[in-house]
XYZ file of C-alpha atoms in Angstrom:
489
model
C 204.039 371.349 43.143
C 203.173 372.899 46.579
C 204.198 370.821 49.605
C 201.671 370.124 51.988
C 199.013 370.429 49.633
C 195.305 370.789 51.508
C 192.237 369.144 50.330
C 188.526 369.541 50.946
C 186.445 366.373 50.291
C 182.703 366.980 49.562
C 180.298 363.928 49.925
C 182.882 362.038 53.191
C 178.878 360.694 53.823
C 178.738 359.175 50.307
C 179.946 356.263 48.977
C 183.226 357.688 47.121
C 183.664 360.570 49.480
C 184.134 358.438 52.330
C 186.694 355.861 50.923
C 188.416 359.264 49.388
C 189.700 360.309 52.593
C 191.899 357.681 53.457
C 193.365 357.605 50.361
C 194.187 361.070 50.341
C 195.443 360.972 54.353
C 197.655 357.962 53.071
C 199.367 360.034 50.270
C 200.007 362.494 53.138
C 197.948 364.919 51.874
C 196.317 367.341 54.370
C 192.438 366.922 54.359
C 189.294 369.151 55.355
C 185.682 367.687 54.890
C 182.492 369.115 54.344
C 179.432 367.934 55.697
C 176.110 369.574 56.305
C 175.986 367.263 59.480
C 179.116 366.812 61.112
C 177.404 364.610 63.986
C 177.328 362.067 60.756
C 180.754 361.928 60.705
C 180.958 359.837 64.721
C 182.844 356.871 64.056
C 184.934 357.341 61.196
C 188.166 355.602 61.866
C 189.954 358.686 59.869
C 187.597 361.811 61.371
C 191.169 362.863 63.866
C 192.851 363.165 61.040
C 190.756 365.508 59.338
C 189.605 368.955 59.573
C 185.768 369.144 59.815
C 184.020 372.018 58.140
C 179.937 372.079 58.419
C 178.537 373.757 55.596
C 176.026 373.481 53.085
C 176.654 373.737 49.308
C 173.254 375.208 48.818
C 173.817 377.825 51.554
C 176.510 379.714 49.867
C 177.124 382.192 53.181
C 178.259 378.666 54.773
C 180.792 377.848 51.771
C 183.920 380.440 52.525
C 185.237 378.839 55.715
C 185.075 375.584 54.212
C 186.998 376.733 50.967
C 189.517 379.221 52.690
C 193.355 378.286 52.085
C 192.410 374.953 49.921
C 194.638 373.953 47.070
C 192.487 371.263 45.875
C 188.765 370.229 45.893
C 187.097 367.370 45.572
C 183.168 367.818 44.036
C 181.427 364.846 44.976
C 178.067 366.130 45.679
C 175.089 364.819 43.278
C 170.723 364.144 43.740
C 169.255 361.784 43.360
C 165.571 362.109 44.280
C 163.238 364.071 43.115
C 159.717 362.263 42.190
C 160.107 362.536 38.414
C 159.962 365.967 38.371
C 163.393 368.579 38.097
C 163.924 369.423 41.846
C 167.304 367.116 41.664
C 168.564 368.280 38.709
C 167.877 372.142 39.867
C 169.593 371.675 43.873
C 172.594 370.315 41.807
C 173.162 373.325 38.947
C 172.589 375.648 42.003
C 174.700 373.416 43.940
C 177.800 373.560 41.530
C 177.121 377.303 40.981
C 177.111 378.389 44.718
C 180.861 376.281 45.021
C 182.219 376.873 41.622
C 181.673 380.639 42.807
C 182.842 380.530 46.244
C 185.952 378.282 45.095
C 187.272 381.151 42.530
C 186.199 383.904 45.596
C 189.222 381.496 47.606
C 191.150 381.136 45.006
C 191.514 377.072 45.123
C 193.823 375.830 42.256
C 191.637 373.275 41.081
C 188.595 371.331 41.290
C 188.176 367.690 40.421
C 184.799 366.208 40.005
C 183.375 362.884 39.758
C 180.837 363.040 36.927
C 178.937 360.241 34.599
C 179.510 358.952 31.416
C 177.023 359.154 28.657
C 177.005 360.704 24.769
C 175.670 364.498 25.508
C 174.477 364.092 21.903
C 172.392 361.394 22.752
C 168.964 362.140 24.540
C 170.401 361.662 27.865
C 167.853 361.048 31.256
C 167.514 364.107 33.366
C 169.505 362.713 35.471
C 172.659 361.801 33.648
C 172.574 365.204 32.098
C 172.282 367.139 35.301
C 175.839 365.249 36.165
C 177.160 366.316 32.861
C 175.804 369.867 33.478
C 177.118 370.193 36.707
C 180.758 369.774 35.254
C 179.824 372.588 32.582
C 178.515 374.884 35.395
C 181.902 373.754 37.989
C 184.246 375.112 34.547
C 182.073 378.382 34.531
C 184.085 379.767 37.598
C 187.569 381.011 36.580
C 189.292 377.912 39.111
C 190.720 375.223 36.671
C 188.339 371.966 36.752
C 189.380 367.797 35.937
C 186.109 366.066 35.539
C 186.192 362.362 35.437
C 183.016 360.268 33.672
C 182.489 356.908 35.290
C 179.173 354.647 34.596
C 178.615 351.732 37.381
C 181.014 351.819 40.056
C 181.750 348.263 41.728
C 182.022 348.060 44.784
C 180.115 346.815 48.339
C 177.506 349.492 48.734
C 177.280 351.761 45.707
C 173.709 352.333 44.330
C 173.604 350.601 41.408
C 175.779 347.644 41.973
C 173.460 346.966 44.782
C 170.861 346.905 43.009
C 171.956 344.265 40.354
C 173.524 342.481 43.074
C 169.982 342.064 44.727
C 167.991 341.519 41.753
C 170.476 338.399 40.884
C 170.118 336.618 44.188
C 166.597 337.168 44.729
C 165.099 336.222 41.538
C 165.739 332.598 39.851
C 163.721 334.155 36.554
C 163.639 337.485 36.099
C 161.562 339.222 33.370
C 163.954 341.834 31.567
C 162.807 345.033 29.554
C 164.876 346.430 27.119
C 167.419 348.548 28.885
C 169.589 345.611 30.371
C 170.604 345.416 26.732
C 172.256 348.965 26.782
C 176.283 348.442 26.948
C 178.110 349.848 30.044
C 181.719 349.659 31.260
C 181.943 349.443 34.859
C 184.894 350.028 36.506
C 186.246 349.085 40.139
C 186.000 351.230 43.078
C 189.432 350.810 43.383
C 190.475 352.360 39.976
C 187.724 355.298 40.685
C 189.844 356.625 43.865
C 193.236 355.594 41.884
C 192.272 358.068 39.534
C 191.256 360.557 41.729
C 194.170 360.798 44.028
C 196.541 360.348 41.084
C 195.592 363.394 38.995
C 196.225 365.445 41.800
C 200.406 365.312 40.610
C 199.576 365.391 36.808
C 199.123 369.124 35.896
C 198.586 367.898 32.639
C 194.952 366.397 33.311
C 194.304 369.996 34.305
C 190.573 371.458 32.356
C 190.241 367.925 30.996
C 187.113 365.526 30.633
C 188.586 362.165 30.898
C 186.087 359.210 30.367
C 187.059 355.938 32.849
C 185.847 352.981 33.071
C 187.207 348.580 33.754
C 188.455 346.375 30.867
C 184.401 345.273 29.923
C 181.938 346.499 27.533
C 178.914 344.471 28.614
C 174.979 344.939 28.820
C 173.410 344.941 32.115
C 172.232 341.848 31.308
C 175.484 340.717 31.011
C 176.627 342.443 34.796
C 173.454 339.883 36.067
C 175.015 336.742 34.353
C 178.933 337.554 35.281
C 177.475 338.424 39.286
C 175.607 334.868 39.437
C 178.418 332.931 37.560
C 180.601 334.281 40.374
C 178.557 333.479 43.469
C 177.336 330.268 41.841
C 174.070 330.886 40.958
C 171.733 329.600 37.761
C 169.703 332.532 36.703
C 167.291 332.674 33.986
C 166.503 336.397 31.673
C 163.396 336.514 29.818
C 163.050 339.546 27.474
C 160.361 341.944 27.235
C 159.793 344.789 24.760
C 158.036 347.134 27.143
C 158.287 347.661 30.621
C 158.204 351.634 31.700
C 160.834 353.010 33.867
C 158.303 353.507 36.808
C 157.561 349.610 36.818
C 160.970 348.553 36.781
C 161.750 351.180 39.796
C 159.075 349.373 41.690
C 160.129 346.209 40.964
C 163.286 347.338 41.746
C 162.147 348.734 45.086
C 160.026 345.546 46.151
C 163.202 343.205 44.993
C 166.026 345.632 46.402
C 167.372 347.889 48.937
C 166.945 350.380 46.424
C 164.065 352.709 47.013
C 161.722 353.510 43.626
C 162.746 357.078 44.431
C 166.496 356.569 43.590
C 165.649 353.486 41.289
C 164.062 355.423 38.836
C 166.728 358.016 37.667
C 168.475 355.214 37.711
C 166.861 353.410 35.290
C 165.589 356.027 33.388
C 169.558 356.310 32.447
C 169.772 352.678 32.079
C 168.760 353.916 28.016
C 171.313 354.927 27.402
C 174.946 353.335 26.119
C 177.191 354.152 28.892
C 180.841 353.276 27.625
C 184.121 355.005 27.057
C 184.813 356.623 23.504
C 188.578 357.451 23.892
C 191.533 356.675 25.118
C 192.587 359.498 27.168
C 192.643 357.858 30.196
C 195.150 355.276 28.909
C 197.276 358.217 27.993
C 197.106 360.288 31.041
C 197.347 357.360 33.330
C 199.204 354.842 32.191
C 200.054 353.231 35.688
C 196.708 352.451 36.293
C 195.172 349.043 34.991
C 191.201 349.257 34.415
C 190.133 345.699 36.462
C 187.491 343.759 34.661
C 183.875 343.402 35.797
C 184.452 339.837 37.019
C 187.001 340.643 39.202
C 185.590 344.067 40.447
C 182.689 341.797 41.548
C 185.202 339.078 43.099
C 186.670 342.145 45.043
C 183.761 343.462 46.333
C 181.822 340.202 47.535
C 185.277 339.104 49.339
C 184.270 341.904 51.435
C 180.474 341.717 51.700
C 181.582 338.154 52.935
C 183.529 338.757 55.959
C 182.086 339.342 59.113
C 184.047 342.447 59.672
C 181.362 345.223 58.508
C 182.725 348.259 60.544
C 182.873 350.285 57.465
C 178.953 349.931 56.824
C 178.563 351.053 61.195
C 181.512 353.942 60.270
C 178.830 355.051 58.113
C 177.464 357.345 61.181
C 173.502 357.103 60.113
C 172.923 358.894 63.369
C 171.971 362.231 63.049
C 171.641 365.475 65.543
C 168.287 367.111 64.446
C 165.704 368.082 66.283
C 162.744 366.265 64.097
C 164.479 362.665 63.550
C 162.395 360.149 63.365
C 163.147 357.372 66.739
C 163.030 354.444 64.056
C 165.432 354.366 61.280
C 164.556 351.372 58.677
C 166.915 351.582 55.790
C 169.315 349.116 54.212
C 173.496 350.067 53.364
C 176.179 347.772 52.039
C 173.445 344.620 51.852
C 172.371 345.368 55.294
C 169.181 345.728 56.422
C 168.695 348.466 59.177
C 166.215 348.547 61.779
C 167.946 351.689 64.309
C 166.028 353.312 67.639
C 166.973 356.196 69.032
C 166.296 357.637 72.678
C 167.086 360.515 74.693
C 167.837 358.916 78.372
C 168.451 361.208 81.588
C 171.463 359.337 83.098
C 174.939 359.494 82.045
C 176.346 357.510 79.081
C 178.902 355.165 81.514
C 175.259 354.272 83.462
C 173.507 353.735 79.666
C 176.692 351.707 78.884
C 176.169 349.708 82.030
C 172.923 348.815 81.792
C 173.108 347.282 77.904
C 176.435 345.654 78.825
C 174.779 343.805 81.555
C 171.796 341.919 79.294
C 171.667 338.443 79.342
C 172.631 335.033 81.290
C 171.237 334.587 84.814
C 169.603 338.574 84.928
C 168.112 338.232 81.115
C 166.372 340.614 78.230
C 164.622 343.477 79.818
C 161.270 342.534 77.842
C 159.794 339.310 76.844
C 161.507 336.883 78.397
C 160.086 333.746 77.516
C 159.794 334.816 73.675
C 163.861 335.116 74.062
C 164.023 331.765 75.265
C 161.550 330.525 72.837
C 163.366 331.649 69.988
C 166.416 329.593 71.878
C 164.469 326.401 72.191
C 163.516 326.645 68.472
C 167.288 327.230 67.687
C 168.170 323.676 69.375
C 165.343 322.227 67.532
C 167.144 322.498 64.631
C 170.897 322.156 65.593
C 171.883 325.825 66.722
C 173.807 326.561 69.881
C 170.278 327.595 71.558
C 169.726 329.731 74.518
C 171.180 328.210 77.524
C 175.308 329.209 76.562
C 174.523 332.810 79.499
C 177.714 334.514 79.963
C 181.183 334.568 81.694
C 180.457 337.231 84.171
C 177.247 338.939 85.229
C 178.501 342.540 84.404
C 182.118 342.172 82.730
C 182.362 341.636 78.640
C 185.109 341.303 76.765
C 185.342 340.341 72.732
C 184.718 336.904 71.993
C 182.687 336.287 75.233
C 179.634 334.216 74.609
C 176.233 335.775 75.928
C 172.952 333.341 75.000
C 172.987 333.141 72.059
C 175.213 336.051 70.663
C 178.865 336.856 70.492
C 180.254 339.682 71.325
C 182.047 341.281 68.360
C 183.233 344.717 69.029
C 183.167 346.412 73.243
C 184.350 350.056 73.461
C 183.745 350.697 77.586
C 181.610 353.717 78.178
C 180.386 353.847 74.312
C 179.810 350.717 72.159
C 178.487 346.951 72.523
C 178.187 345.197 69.393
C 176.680 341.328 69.129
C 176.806 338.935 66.794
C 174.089 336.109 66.407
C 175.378 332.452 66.644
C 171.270 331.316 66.297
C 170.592 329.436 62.606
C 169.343 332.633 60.641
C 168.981 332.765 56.441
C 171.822 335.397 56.993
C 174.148 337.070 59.454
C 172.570 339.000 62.539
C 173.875 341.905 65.016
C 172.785 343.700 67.681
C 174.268 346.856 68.819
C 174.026 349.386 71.512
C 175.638 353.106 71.774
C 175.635 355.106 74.169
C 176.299 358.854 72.809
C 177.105 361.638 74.975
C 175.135 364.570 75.091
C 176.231 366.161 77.908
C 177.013 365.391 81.713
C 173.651 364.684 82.515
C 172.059 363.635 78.946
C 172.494 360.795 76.609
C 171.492 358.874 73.403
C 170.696 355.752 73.699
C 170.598 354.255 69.765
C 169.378 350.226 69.440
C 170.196 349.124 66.295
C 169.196 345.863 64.497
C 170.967 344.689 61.180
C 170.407 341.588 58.985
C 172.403 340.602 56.163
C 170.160 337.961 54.321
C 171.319 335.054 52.073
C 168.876 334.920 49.289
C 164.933 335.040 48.783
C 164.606 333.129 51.811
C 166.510 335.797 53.978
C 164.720 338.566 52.706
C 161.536 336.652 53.900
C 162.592 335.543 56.962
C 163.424 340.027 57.933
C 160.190 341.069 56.500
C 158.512 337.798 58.130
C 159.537 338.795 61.645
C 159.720 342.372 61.727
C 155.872 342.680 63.537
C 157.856 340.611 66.197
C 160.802 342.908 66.206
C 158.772 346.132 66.292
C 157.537 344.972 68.924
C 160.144 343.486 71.238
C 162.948 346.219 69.955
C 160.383 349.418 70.661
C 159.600 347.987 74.111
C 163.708 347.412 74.971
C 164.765 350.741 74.102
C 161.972 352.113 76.185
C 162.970 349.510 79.217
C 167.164 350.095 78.921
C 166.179 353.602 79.566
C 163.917 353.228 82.319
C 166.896 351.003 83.899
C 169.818 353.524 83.264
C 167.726 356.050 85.011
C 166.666 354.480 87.659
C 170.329 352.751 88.093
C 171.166 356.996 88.019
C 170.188 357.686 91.552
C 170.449 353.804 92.906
């Protein structure tokens, strides 16, 4: 095998692509990514390490410099929107076709791509079948192609485990239509990417479909039970023959994270059995042992249960176009976002001074008293209240108290990062970033996130997010003002 062997990971902004890096940088493995954004990639703890390629898989004039000199590439690029109609399933065959092309044109060895399980003589869903299809259109190009079929991936953050993650804790009784009958096998993020870095040194998994998936055949039904038996929950499933896949999406968008958008391929697949029929898997890896469902879902809620979420905030959502919107509300690895983003005229040391100095004797920028309000109610019920300040008026280090936060994470010049120590229905934090643009120009991004414990949490966000609009829109605007003015004080 060639030393030194260079890979390109597709999708570092998705869920598998960006735990597929380290992985690969650990095995010593040289690594280039592709992303149509590179500004997404700030804060990746791994992005020195890496070669970064932009380029655009449906811009095939973009595709050579990323594929140029690669042994080995990693296909991780799939749709998922689409409003019912083919638009998804038609960017990915084009997708597949542009790279399968341009990989052959650069003569890469081999392609390896992450694809779902599902009998293609059963009626699959559009979207399952556009995953299958985009394997048969990958092994049109004359570069030799391993494609791997997984159903539910466990793990913090994916999609779908997400989504019966928040449909167990948030409803006591939950009305269930047919297709939480259907059998799956999920398997453990941890055996995905133990696949996918080992077949790189097993020539023999070369032009192969290999089916994976854990050590359980279950229903989805099942997956709900297992999830609450684990956290300690009592949860009750009534059956229903009929209930379309549009209803359940918007049930599943009300209940979930999970917008109807992406909830209904989803579903829509849900119809189908999703299980492995062979044992090639077993055969070709034979060091690698599938993890059941109950312990992939032990695994992933020991992290979702630490405090230490940098890998959700090394998720750069932040990105550098013209037309983004200045609020971001969205919700990643059980967190609910609620980002601002402005451009301030002042440097991003002064922008970094200005946030790091909030709080104790000089206070919150805007609304004062409803700060101290929310402090008062806090000692009303037993929390640590409003009246802690801080150590020193300008200097923060980690740990230091400041009202009624904590300060988790300081980079000087960049990042402040608080944690709330208030009585919440969940775990709060409040950060501040200060991005260079240039030596006169920076972004200043506010962001809000709320993990919340339950149907009461999920209340409580929604319940006070008039009051956060408010106070959060006003800040932003106020911070600004400050760092500029501070600019020529």
């Amino acid at each position: 095998m060639k030393e030194n062997l260079r890979c390109l990971v597709t999708g570092v902004t998705g869920y598998i692509g960006g735990r597929l890096v380290p992985e690969l940088l650990k095995k010593g493995y040289r690594v280039r990514v592709l992303s149509r954004d590179t500004d997404r990639l700030q804060g990746r703890p791994w992005i020195d390490e890496v070669e970064v390629v932009e380029a655009d898989v449906l811009q095939p004039e973009t595709l050579p410099a990323a594929l140029q000199d690669i042994d080995v590439a990693y296909y991780l690029i799939h749709s998922m929107s689409g409003e019912g109609s083919s638009e998804f399933y038609n960017r990915d065959i084009q997708a597949a076709r542009n790279f399968g092309k341009t990989a052959s044109e650069q003569n890469v060895d081999r392609i390896i791509y992450l694809g779902g399980l599902g009998d293609p003589d059963d009626q699959l869903s559009e979207h399952l079948a556009s995953r299958q299809k985009t394997g048969a259109i990958l092994r049109e190009s004359e570069v030799s192609v391993t494609e791997f079929r997984a159903a539910i991936v466990v793990g913090s953050g994916s999609k779908s485990f997400e989504m019966v993650r928040y449909l167990t804790e948030r409803v006591p009784m939950m009305i269930c239509p047919s297709w939480v009958y259907s059998k799956v096998q999920p398997i453990a993020i941890r055996n995905v990417l133990q696949y996918l870095v080992s077949t790189i040194k097993k020539p023999e998994t070369r032009d192969k479909i290999i089916e994976i998936g854990g050590s359980s055949v279950i229903t989805y039904a099942d997956m709900m039970k297992i999830y609450a038996e684990v956290n300690g929950l009592k949860r009750i499933l009534i059956p229903v023959p009929v209930l379309s896949p549009t209803l359940s999406s918007y049930w599943v968008h009300w209940m979930t994270p999970v917008p109807a958008s992406l909830a209904r391929p989803l579903i829509e697949g849900l119809k189908n059995d999703v299980i492995v029929k062979n044992d090639k898997a077993q055969k070709l890896f034979p060091e690698i042992t599938p993890l059941s469902y109950k312990r992939a879902v032990e695994l992933a809620m020991a992290r979702i249960d630490t405090d230490d979420v940098e890998t959700t905030w090394n998720d750069a959502l932040i990105s550098s176009k013209g037309d983004e919107e200045p609020v971001i509300l969205k919700t990643k690895e059980g967190l609910n976002i609620e980002r601002r983003i402005q451009t301030v005229n002042a440097s991003s040391q002064q922008v970094f001074d200005t946030f790091s100095s909030l709080g104790g004797v000089k206070g919150w920028p805007v609304f004062q008293w409803a700060w101290k309000l929310r402090g008062i109610l806090d000692r009303l019920v037993g929390g640590v209240g409003f009246r802690r300040g801080r150590r020193h008026p300008k200097e923060l280090r980690v740990g230091d108290a400041l009202d009624f936060w904590r300060v988790e994470a300081i980079k000087p010049g960049e990042l402040l990062r608080l944690r709330a120590e208030m009585k919440l229905p969940g775990k709060a934090w409040l950060e501040f970033q200060a991005i260079e643009q240039d030596s006169q120009t920076t972004k200043l991004v506010q962001s809000a996130y709320f993990a919340p414990k339950g149907l009461l949490g999920l209340l409580y966000w929604y319940g006070i997010y008039p009051f956060h609009s408010l106070i959060f829109s006003r800040m932003i605007e106020k911070l600004s003002q400050q760092a500029e003015k501070n600019k020529y004080s």
